Amino acid sequence: MSSLTPVEVSRRAQLKQRKPQVFAKVQRFSAKIKAGQSIAIVQFQYDYRCNFRCQHCSIRRFQGRKDARAFDLEDIRELSRQADELGLANFVLTGGEPLVFPDLAEVVQAIDPQKFYLVTDSNGWFLDQAKAQWLYDIGFDKVQLSLDSLNAQEHDGFRRAPGSHKRALGAIDACLQAGLNLILSTVVTHQRLHSQEFIDFLEFAKSKAVGTFVTYAKPVGAWEGNFEVLVNADDMDYMRQLEKKYDVFTHLTPSYGMDLGCIAVKRMISITQYGDVMPCPYIHVSLGNFFQEPLKDIIERGLRLKPFGCHETKCLVASDMDFINKYIVPTYGKELPVPLEQIFGEDDFLDKPGKLYR
């Protein structure tokens, strides 16, 4: 594992001052990875309600389900307890659009912001100066703001929300003024990656001194079967070249001294509103249900699967057609998430623990 960059050192110092309990857990990450343990970000899909209907929505088929047990505040406290016990240090509260959740403050309190670095996703529609300051005050550390083009018409069309581009631009300044860390989250297809518009987008982010998190297009959710938008190995090599010039990154980008490759299970789990634990937000397979067994057992099961228990240099669900055809296409048309045993077989499990980092 490599040393931290000056920017990363500065951010760790800020974390130590604002949330010392979180800092202490993060300091143990290197040892946990070397021991073959997960340091997963808990991407918590608490509520699927949303004020947008985006073209690429990955959780569309999760919305509207009413016949299953869902998280209440006591369940969230137990999830927080178990995650803290495992040494996990990061929560991403998502949905849906968190700023339409009527109980967002209560949810944050149940997670306990002093124990976790808290991030929220947002489309920016309701994220004005007052709301940004409120997010900071209740314990959030960072906002991951969706912006998918500098062209207002293109962004609004992609998000199916006229006026959303203007509001997202306003949200950038609101977050920065409130002292929130901010990254722009943008969906990149094979076609967009090589466009001048994307370079202009990165230049804009650079002018604002904010990073850009690239979400590669995935053939799931509203984009089931849309393989034309997927990136390939050459595209990911091109992205790595862009990373040398811009503050742009994907989940494959080494950070804080760790090169984990694909972060599914080892550095990311997604927990649905109904307790199912998935390897990542885009692999709609349940490794187990939090309401039925301990989080520790579910994560360990995930790490025993070959695609997640070893270092993988590419984004499997965004670029590997063998993986997609074997593990993603079989989820199409089924109630999501699909139980593990319906997708993975005995041959998919490791005989011994894999190496999680490089």
Short mmCIF file of C-alpha atoms in Angstrom, two decimals:
data_model
loop_
_atom_site.label_atom_id
_atom_site.label_comp_id
_atom_site.label_asym_id
_atom_site.label_seq_id
_atom_site.Cartn_x
_atom_site.Cartn_y
_atom_site.Cartn_z
CA MET A 1 0.00 0.00 0.00
CA SER A 2 1.29 3.45 -0.93
CA SER A 3 1.50 6.55 1.24
CA LEU A 4 -1.20 9.19 1.40
CA THR A 5 -1.17 12.25 -0.84
CA PRO A 6 -0.95 15.72 0.75
CA VAL A 7 -4.66 16.28 0.10
CA GLU A 8 -5.52 12.97 1.74
CA VAL A 9 -3.35 13.82 4.74
CA SER A 10 -5.22 17.12 5.11
CA ARG A 11 -8.60 15.41 4.91
CA ARG A 12 -7.58 12.85 7.50
CA ALA A 13 -6.52 15.70 9.80
CA GLN A 14 -9.94 17.31 9.38
CA LEU A 15 -11.61 14.00 10.15
CA LYS A 16 -9.53 13.53 13.29
CA GLN A 17 -10.71 16.89 14.58
CA ARG A 18 -14.40 16.61 13.61
CA LYS A 19 -14.98 12.90 14.27
CA PRO A 20 -12.18 11.28 16.28
CA GLN A 21 -14.02 7.95 16.64
CA VAL A 22 -14.23 7.64 12.87
CA PHE A 23 -10.59 8.62 12.47
CA ALA A 24 -9.54 5.86 14.87
CA LYS A 25 -11.40 3.26 12.79
CA VAL A 26 -9.94 4.54 9.54
CA GLN A 27 -6.45 4.22 10.99
CA ARG A 28 -7.05 0.47 11.26
CA PHE A 29 -8.13 0.03 7.63
CA SER A 30 -4.72 -1.07 6.36
CA ALA A 31 -4.46 -3.83 8.94
CA LYS A 32 -8.00 -5.00 8.23
CA ILE A 33 -7.39 -5.23 4.48
CA LYS A 34 -4.15 -7.16 5.01
CA ALA A 35 -6.13 -9.55 7.23
CA GLY A 36 -8.64 -10.12 4.43
CA GLN A 37 -11.44 -8.19 6.14
CA SER A 38 -13.93 -5.81 4.58
CA ILE A 39 -13.78 -2.08 5.21
CA ALA A 40 -17.09 -1.56 3.43
CA ILE A 41 -18.85 1.71 2.98
CA VAL A 42 -22.45 1.03 3.96
CA GLN A 43 -24.57 2.40 1.12
CA PHE A 44 -27.91 2.49 2.89
CA GLN A 45 -30.93 2.70 0.58
CA TYR A 46 -33.26 3.73 3.37
CA ASP A 47 -36.21 4.91 1.29
CA TYR A 48 -36.86 4.69 -2.46
CA ARG A 49 -39.12 7.72 -2.76
CA CYS A 50 -37.78 10.29 -5.21
CA ASN A 51 -38.88 13.48 -6.92
CA PHE A 52 -37.09 12.52 -10.19
CA ARG A 53 -37.57 9.75 -12.77
CA CYS A 54 -34.10 9.61 -14.31
CA GLN A 55 -33.46 7.78 -17.58
CA HIS A 56 -30.83 5.47 -16.06
CA CYS A 57 -32.45 4.91 -12.63
CA SER A 58 -30.89 1.78 -11.12
CA ILE A 59 -33.51 1.27 -8.40
CA ARG A 60 -36.67 1.68 -10.43
CA ARG A 61 -37.76 -1.93 -9.87
CA PHE A 62 -37.20 -1.57 -6.12
CA GLN A 63 -39.73 1.27 -5.91
CA GLY A 64 -43.32 0.68 -4.88
CA ARG A 65 -42.75 -2.52 -2.93
CA LYS A 66 -44.96 -2.55 0.17
CA ASP A 67 -45.18 -6.19 1.25
CA ALA A 68 -41.88 -6.63 3.09
CA ARG A 69 -40.42 -5.53 6.40
CA ALA A 70 -38.62 -2.20 6.09
CA PHE A 71 -36.14 -0.46 8.37
CA ASP A 72 -37.44 1.49 11.32
CA LEU A 73 -35.32 3.64 13.62
CA GLU A 74 -34.58 0.80 16.03
CA ASP A 75 -33.41 -1.38 13.13
CA ILE A 76 -31.11 1.46 12.02
CA ARG A 77 -29.62 1.69 15.52
CA GLU A 78 -28.87 -2.04 15.38
CA LEU A 79 -27.33 -1.71 11.91
CA SER A 80 -25.16 1.12 13.22
CA ARG A 81 -24.11 -0.97 16.21
CA GLN A 82 -23.12 -3.96 14.09
CA ALA A 83 -21.31 -1.84 11.50
CA ASP A 84 -19.37 -0.02 14.23
CA GLU A 85 -18.49 -3.33 15.86
CA LEU A 86 -17.05 -4.50 12.54
CA GLY A 87 -14.88 -1.39 12.35
CA LEU A 88 -16.78 0.08 9.41
CA ALA A 89 -16.48 3.84 9.24
CA ASN A 90 -18.56 5.14 6.34
CA PHE A 91 -22.29 5.47 5.65
CA VAL A 92 -23.82 6.77 2.44
CA LEU A 93 -27.47 7.57 3.04
CA THR A 94 -29.34 7.28 -0.22
CA GLY A 95 -32.59 6.21 -1.82
CA GLY A 96 -34.32 7.65 -3.71
CA GLU A 97 -33.64 11.27 -2.92
CA PRO A 98 -32.78 11.72 0.78
CA LEU A 99 -33.92 15.34 0.89
CA VAL A 100 -37.53 14.24 0.43
CA PHE A 101 -37.36 11.86 3.43
CA PRO A 102 -39.59 13.34 6.16
CA ASP A 103 -37.52 11.67 8.91
CA LEU A 104 -34.01 12.34 7.60
CA ALA A 105 -32.76 13.94 10.83
CA GLU A 106 -34.08 11.04 12.92
CA VAL A 107 -32.39 8.55 10.60
CA VAL A 108 -29.07 10.37 10.94
CA GLN A 109 -29.40 10.40 14.71
CA ALA A 110 -30.12 6.65 14.70
CA ILE A 111 -27.00 5.99 12.61
CA ASP A 112 -25.02 8.16 15.08
CA PRO A 113 -22.92 10.64 13.07
CA GLN A 114 -20.04 10.63 15.57
CA LYS A 115 -19.36 6.98 14.72
CA PHE A 116 -19.39 7.32 10.92
CA TYR A 117 -18.27 9.55 8.10
CA LEU A 118 -21.67 10.43 6.64
CA VAL A 119 -22.36 11.09 2.99
CA THR A 120 -25.64 11.72 1.22
CA ASP A 121 -26.51 11.55 -2.45
CA SER A 122 -28.68 14.33 -3.84
CA ASN A 123 -30.03 15.55 -7.15
CA GLY A 124 -29.77 19.08 -5.76
CA TRP A 125 -33.40 20.10 -6.27
CA PHE A 126 -33.96 21.04 -2.61
CA LEU A 127 -30.33 21.74 -1.73
CA ASP A 128 -30.19 25.48 -1.09
CA GLN A 129 -27.95 27.30 1.40
CA ALA A 130 -30.22 26.69 4.39
CA LYS A 131 -30.59 22.99 3.64
CA ALA A 132 -26.86 22.55 3.08
CA GLN A 133 -26.08 24.16 6.43
CA TRP A 134 -28.72 21.94 8.07
CA LEU A 135 -27.10 18.83 6.60
CA TYR A 136 -23.74 19.86 8.02
CA ASP A 137 -25.23 20.66 11.41
CA ILE A 138 -26.99 17.30 11.82
CA GLY A 139 -23.78 15.40 11.07
CA PHE A 140 -23.24 14.97 7.35
CA ASP A 141 -19.69 15.37 6.12
CA LYS A 142 -20.06 15.17 2.35
CA VAL A 143 -22.60 15.50 -0.44
CA GLN A 144 -22.39 13.54 -3.66
CA LEU A 145 -24.26 15.79 -6.07
CA SER A 146 -25.63 14.49 -9.38
CA LEU A 147 -24.76 16.55 -12.43
CA ASP A 148 -24.76 14.93 -15.85
CA SER A 149 -23.93 17.70 -18.30
CA LEU A 150 -22.96 21.35 -18.44
CA ASN A 151 -25.74 21.68 -21.00
CA ALA A 152 -28.93 22.44 -19.10
CA GLN A 153 -31.20 20.89 -21.71
CA GLU A 154 -29.21 17.64 -21.77
CA HIS A 155 -29.06 17.38 -17.99
CA ASP A 156 -32.74 18.20 -17.50
CA GLY A 157 -33.71 15.71 -20.18
CA PHE A 158 -31.56 12.96 -18.68
CA ARG A 159 -33.02 13.62 -15.25
CA ARG A 160 -36.52 14.25 -16.66
CA ALA A 161 -36.78 17.32 -14.43
CA PRO A 162 -36.94 20.74 -16.12
CA GLY A 163 -34.98 23.29 -14.09
CA SER A 164 -32.89 20.65 -12.31
CA HIS A 165 -29.63 21.81 -13.90
CA LYS A 166 -29.99 25.33 -12.53
CA ARG A 167 -30.80 24.01 -9.06
CA ALA A 168 -27.83 21.59 -9.12
CA LEU A 169 -25.45 24.44 -9.98
CA GLY A 170 -26.84 26.43 -7.07
CA ALA A 171 -26.37 23.44 -4.79
CA ILE A 172 -22.64 23.38 -5.54
CA ASP A 173 -22.08 26.81 -4.03
CA ALA A 174 -24.49 26.09 -1.17
CA CYS A 175 -22.55 22.99 -0.10
CA LEU A 176 -19.18 24.70 -0.30
CA GLN A 177 -20.41 27.68 1.72
CA ALA A 178 -21.76 25.33 4.40
CA GLY A 179 -18.41 23.61 4.82
CA LEU A 180 -19.54 20.29 3.36
CA ASN A 181 -17.11 18.25 1.33
CA LEU A 182 -18.53 17.96 -2.16
CA ILE A 183 -18.04 15.76 -5.18
CA LEU A 184 -19.95 15.85 -8.43
CA SER A 185 -21.38 12.49 -9.42
CA THR A 186 -21.82 12.02 -13.14
CA VAL A 187 -22.91 9.09 -15.29
CA VAL A 188 -20.50 8.28 -18.11
CA THR A 189 -21.28 6.09 -21.08
CA HIS A 190 -18.79 4.83 -23.66
CA GLN A 191 -20.01 7.60 -25.95
CA ARG A 192 -19.85 10.45 -23.45
CA LEU A 193 -16.41 9.53 -22.15
CA HIS A 194 -14.73 10.56 -25.41
CA SER A 195 -16.72 13.75 -25.95
CA GLN A 196 -15.59 17.35 -25.67
CA GLU A 197 -18.54 17.92 -23.35
CA PHE A 198 -17.00 15.57 -20.79
CA ILE A 199 -13.66 17.40 -20.91
CA ASP A 200 -15.51 20.70 -20.48
CA PHE A 201 -17.33 19.16 -17.51
CA LEU A 202 -14.03 18.23 -15.85
CA GLU A 203 -12.69 21.73 -16.48
CA PHE A 204 -15.79 23.17 -14.82
CA ALA A 205 -15.33 20.94 -11.76
CA LYS A 206 -11.69 21.98 -11.63
CA SER A 207 -12.73 25.64 -11.65
CA LYS A 208 -14.92 24.94 -8.63
CA ALA A 209 -12.13 22.98 -6.90
CA VAL A 210 -14.37 19.94 -6.48
CA GLY A 211 -13.75 16.35 -7.49
CA THR A 212 -15.75 14.38 -10.03
CA PHE A 213 -16.90 10.85 -9.29
CA VAL A 214 -17.60 8.93 -12.48
CA THR A 215 -20.32 6.31 -12.38
CA TYR A 216 -19.87 4.06 -15.38
CA ALA A 217 -23.17 3.22 -17.10
CA LYS A 218 -24.60 -0.14 -15.95
CA PRO A 219 -27.14 -2.40 -17.73
CA VAL A 220 -29.46 -2.56 -14.73
CA GLY A 221 -32.59 -0.81 -13.52
CA ALA A 222 -34.11 1.35 -16.25
CA TRP A 223 -31.12 0.44 -18.45
CA GLU A 224 -31.56 -3.33 -18.30
CA GLY A 225 -30.16 -4.80 -21.51
CA ASN A 226 -28.66 -1.49 -22.66
CA PHE A 227 -25.21 -2.83 -23.54
CA GLU A 228 -24.37 -0.11 -26.08
CA VAL A 229 -23.56 2.39 -23.32
CA LEU A 230 -21.02 0.18 -21.53
CA VAL A 231 -17.35 1.05 -21.31
CA ASN A 232 -14.51 -1.27 -22.26
CA ALA A 233 -10.91 -1.83 -21.18
CA ASP A 234 -9.61 0.92 -23.48
CA ASP A 235 -12.16 3.34 -22.03
CA MET A 236 -11.00 2.60 -18.49
CA ASP A 237 -7.37 3.10 -19.56
CA TYR A 238 -8.39 6.47 -21.00
CA MET A 239 -10.07 7.36 -17.71
CA ARG A 240 -6.85 6.56 -15.86
CA GLN A 241 -5.07 9.06 -18.11
CA LEU A 242 -7.67 11.70 -17.27
CA GLU A 243 -7.09 11.03 -13.57
CA LYS A 244 -3.53 12.32 -14.01
CA LYS A 245 -4.80 15.72 -15.15
CA TYR A 246 -8.07 16.18 -13.28
CA ASP A 247 -9.52 15.42 -9.87
CA VAL A 248 -11.69 12.70 -11.40
CA PHE A 249 -12.05 9.19 -10.11
CA THR A 250 -14.08 6.01 -10.25
CA HIS A 251 -14.57 3.35 -7.61
CA LEU A 252 -11.52 1.63 -9.16
CA THR A 253 -9.21 4.57 -8.44
CA PRO A 254 -6.65 3.91 -5.66
CA SER A 255 -7.16 6.25 -2.71
CA TYR A 256 -5.81 6.75 0.79
CA GLY A 257 -2.97 4.34 0.06
CA MET A 258 -5.27 1.49 -1.00
CA ASP A 259 -5.62 -0.12 -4.41
CA LEU A 260 -8.65 -2.37 -4.01
CA GLY A 261 -9.76 -2.48 -7.65
CA CYS A 262 -13.47 -3.34 -7.79
CA ILE A 263 -14.75 -2.44 -4.34
CA ALA A 264 -17.82 -4.72 -4.23
CA VAL A 265 -18.10 -6.22 -0.71
CA LYS A 266 -14.51 -5.42 0.23
CA ARG A 267 -15.10 -1.64 0.23
CA MET A 268 -18.83 -1.29 -0.54
CA ILE A 269 -22.07 -3.00 0.35
CA SER A 270 -25.57 -1.81 -0.46
CA ILE A 271 -28.39 -2.43 1.98
CA THR A 272 -31.91 -2.12 0.64
CA GLN A 273 -34.90 -0.58 2.39
CA TYR A 274 -35.98 -4.15 3.11
CA GLY A 275 -32.75 -5.42 4.67
CA ASP A 276 -31.14 -7.25 1.75
CA VAL A 277 -27.38 -6.80 1.49
CA MET A 278 -26.04 -6.54 -2.06
CA PRO A 279 -22.39 -6.53 -3.24
CA CYS A 280 -22.79 -3.04 -4.69
CA PRO A 281 -25.65 -0.75 -5.80
CA TYR A 282 -25.70 -2.32 -9.27
CA ILE A 283 -25.41 -6.04 -8.60
CA HIS A 284 -28.96 -6.81 -7.58
CA VAL A 285 -28.26 -10.07 -5.80
CA SER A 286 -28.93 -10.55 -2.09
CA LEU A 287 -26.00 -11.95 -0.12
CA GLY A 288 -28.35 -12.28 2.87
CA ASN A 289 -30.86 -10.25 4.81
CA PHE A 290 -29.92 -8.09 7.79
CA PHE A 291 -33.20 -8.88 9.53
CA GLN A 292 -32.40 -12.60 9.45
CA GLU A 293 -28.68 -12.86 10.27
CA PRO A 294 -25.73 -10.75 11.48
CA LEU A 295 -24.11 -8.31 9.07
CA LYS A 296 -20.74 -9.92 9.81
CA ASP A 297 -21.89 -13.28 8.45
CA ILE A 298 -23.34 -11.73 5.30
CA ILE A 299 -20.16 -9.81 4.51
CA GLU A 300 -17.99 -12.87 5.09
CA ARG A 301 -20.21 -14.84 2.71
CA GLY A 302 -19.77 -12.15 0.08
CA LEU A 303 -15.98 -12.23 0.43
CA ARG A 304 -16.01 -15.97 -0.24
CA LEU A 305 -17.41 -15.36 -3.74
CA LYS A 306 -14.71 -15.28 -6.43
CA PRO A 307 -15.76 -12.01 -8.10
CA PHE A 308 -15.67 -10.11 -4.80
CA GLY A 309 -13.12 -11.93 -2.63
CA CYS A 310 -10.14 -11.24 -4.89
CA HIS A 311 -8.58 -8.14 -6.41
CA GLU A 312 -10.35 -7.27 -9.66
CA THR A 313 -8.99 -4.50 -11.89
CA LYS A 314 -12.16 -3.73 -13.87
CA CYS A 315 -15.73 -2.79 -13.08
CA LEU A 316 -17.41 -6.12 -13.66
CA VAL A 317 -20.98 -4.90 -13.98
CA ALA A 318 -20.01 -2.00 -16.28
CA SER A 319 -17.60 -3.67 -18.69
CA ASP A 320 -17.26 -7.46 -18.37
CA MET A 321 -19.81 -9.11 -20.66
CA ASP A 322 -18.95 -12.57 -19.34
CA PHE A 323 -19.82 -11.42 -15.82
CA ILE A 324 -22.89 -9.55 -17.03
CA ASN A 325 -24.25 -12.51 -19.00
CA LYS A 326 -23.60 -14.96 -16.16
CA TYR A 327 -24.67 -12.94 -13.12
CA ILE A 328 -26.61 -9.84 -14.22
CA VAL A 329 -28.81 -10.92 -17.13
CA PRO A 330 -30.35 -13.75 -15.01
CA THR A 331 -31.72 -11.08 -12.64
CA TYR A 332 -33.75 -9.43 -15.42
CA GLY A 333 -37.48 -9.73 -14.98
CA LYS A 334 -37.25 -11.15 -11.45
CA GLU A 335 -38.20 -9.62 -8.13
CA LEU A 336 -35.16 -7.77 -6.85
CA PRO A 337 -32.81 -8.42 -5.31
CA VAL A 338 -32.52 -12.03 -6.45
CA PRO A 339 -31.43 -14.49 -3.72
CA LEU A 340 -27.78 -15.52 -3.87
CA GLU A 341 -28.46 -19.20 -4.53
CA GLN A 342 -30.40 -18.39 -7.70
CA ILE A 343 -27.41 -16.66 -9.29
CA PHE A 344 -24.23 -18.11 -7.80
CA GLY A 345 -23.32 -21.80 -7.60
CA GLU A 346 -20.84 -23.85 -5.58
CA ASP A 347 -18.13 -23.27 -8.19
CA ASP A 348 -18.36 -19.53 -7.59
CA PHE A 349 -17.00 -19.79 -4.04
CA LEU A 350 -13.32 -19.57 -3.13
CA ASP A 351 -11.58 -22.55 -1.55
CA LYS A 352 -9.47 -20.15 0.53
CA PRO A 353 -9.53 -16.40 1.17
CA GLY A 354 -8.37 -14.24 -1.72
CA LYS A 355 -6.08 -11.21 -1.72
CA LEU A 356 -8.19 -8.08 -1.47
CA TYR A 357 -5.67 -5.43 -2.42
CA ARG A 358 -2.71 -4.96 -4.74
#
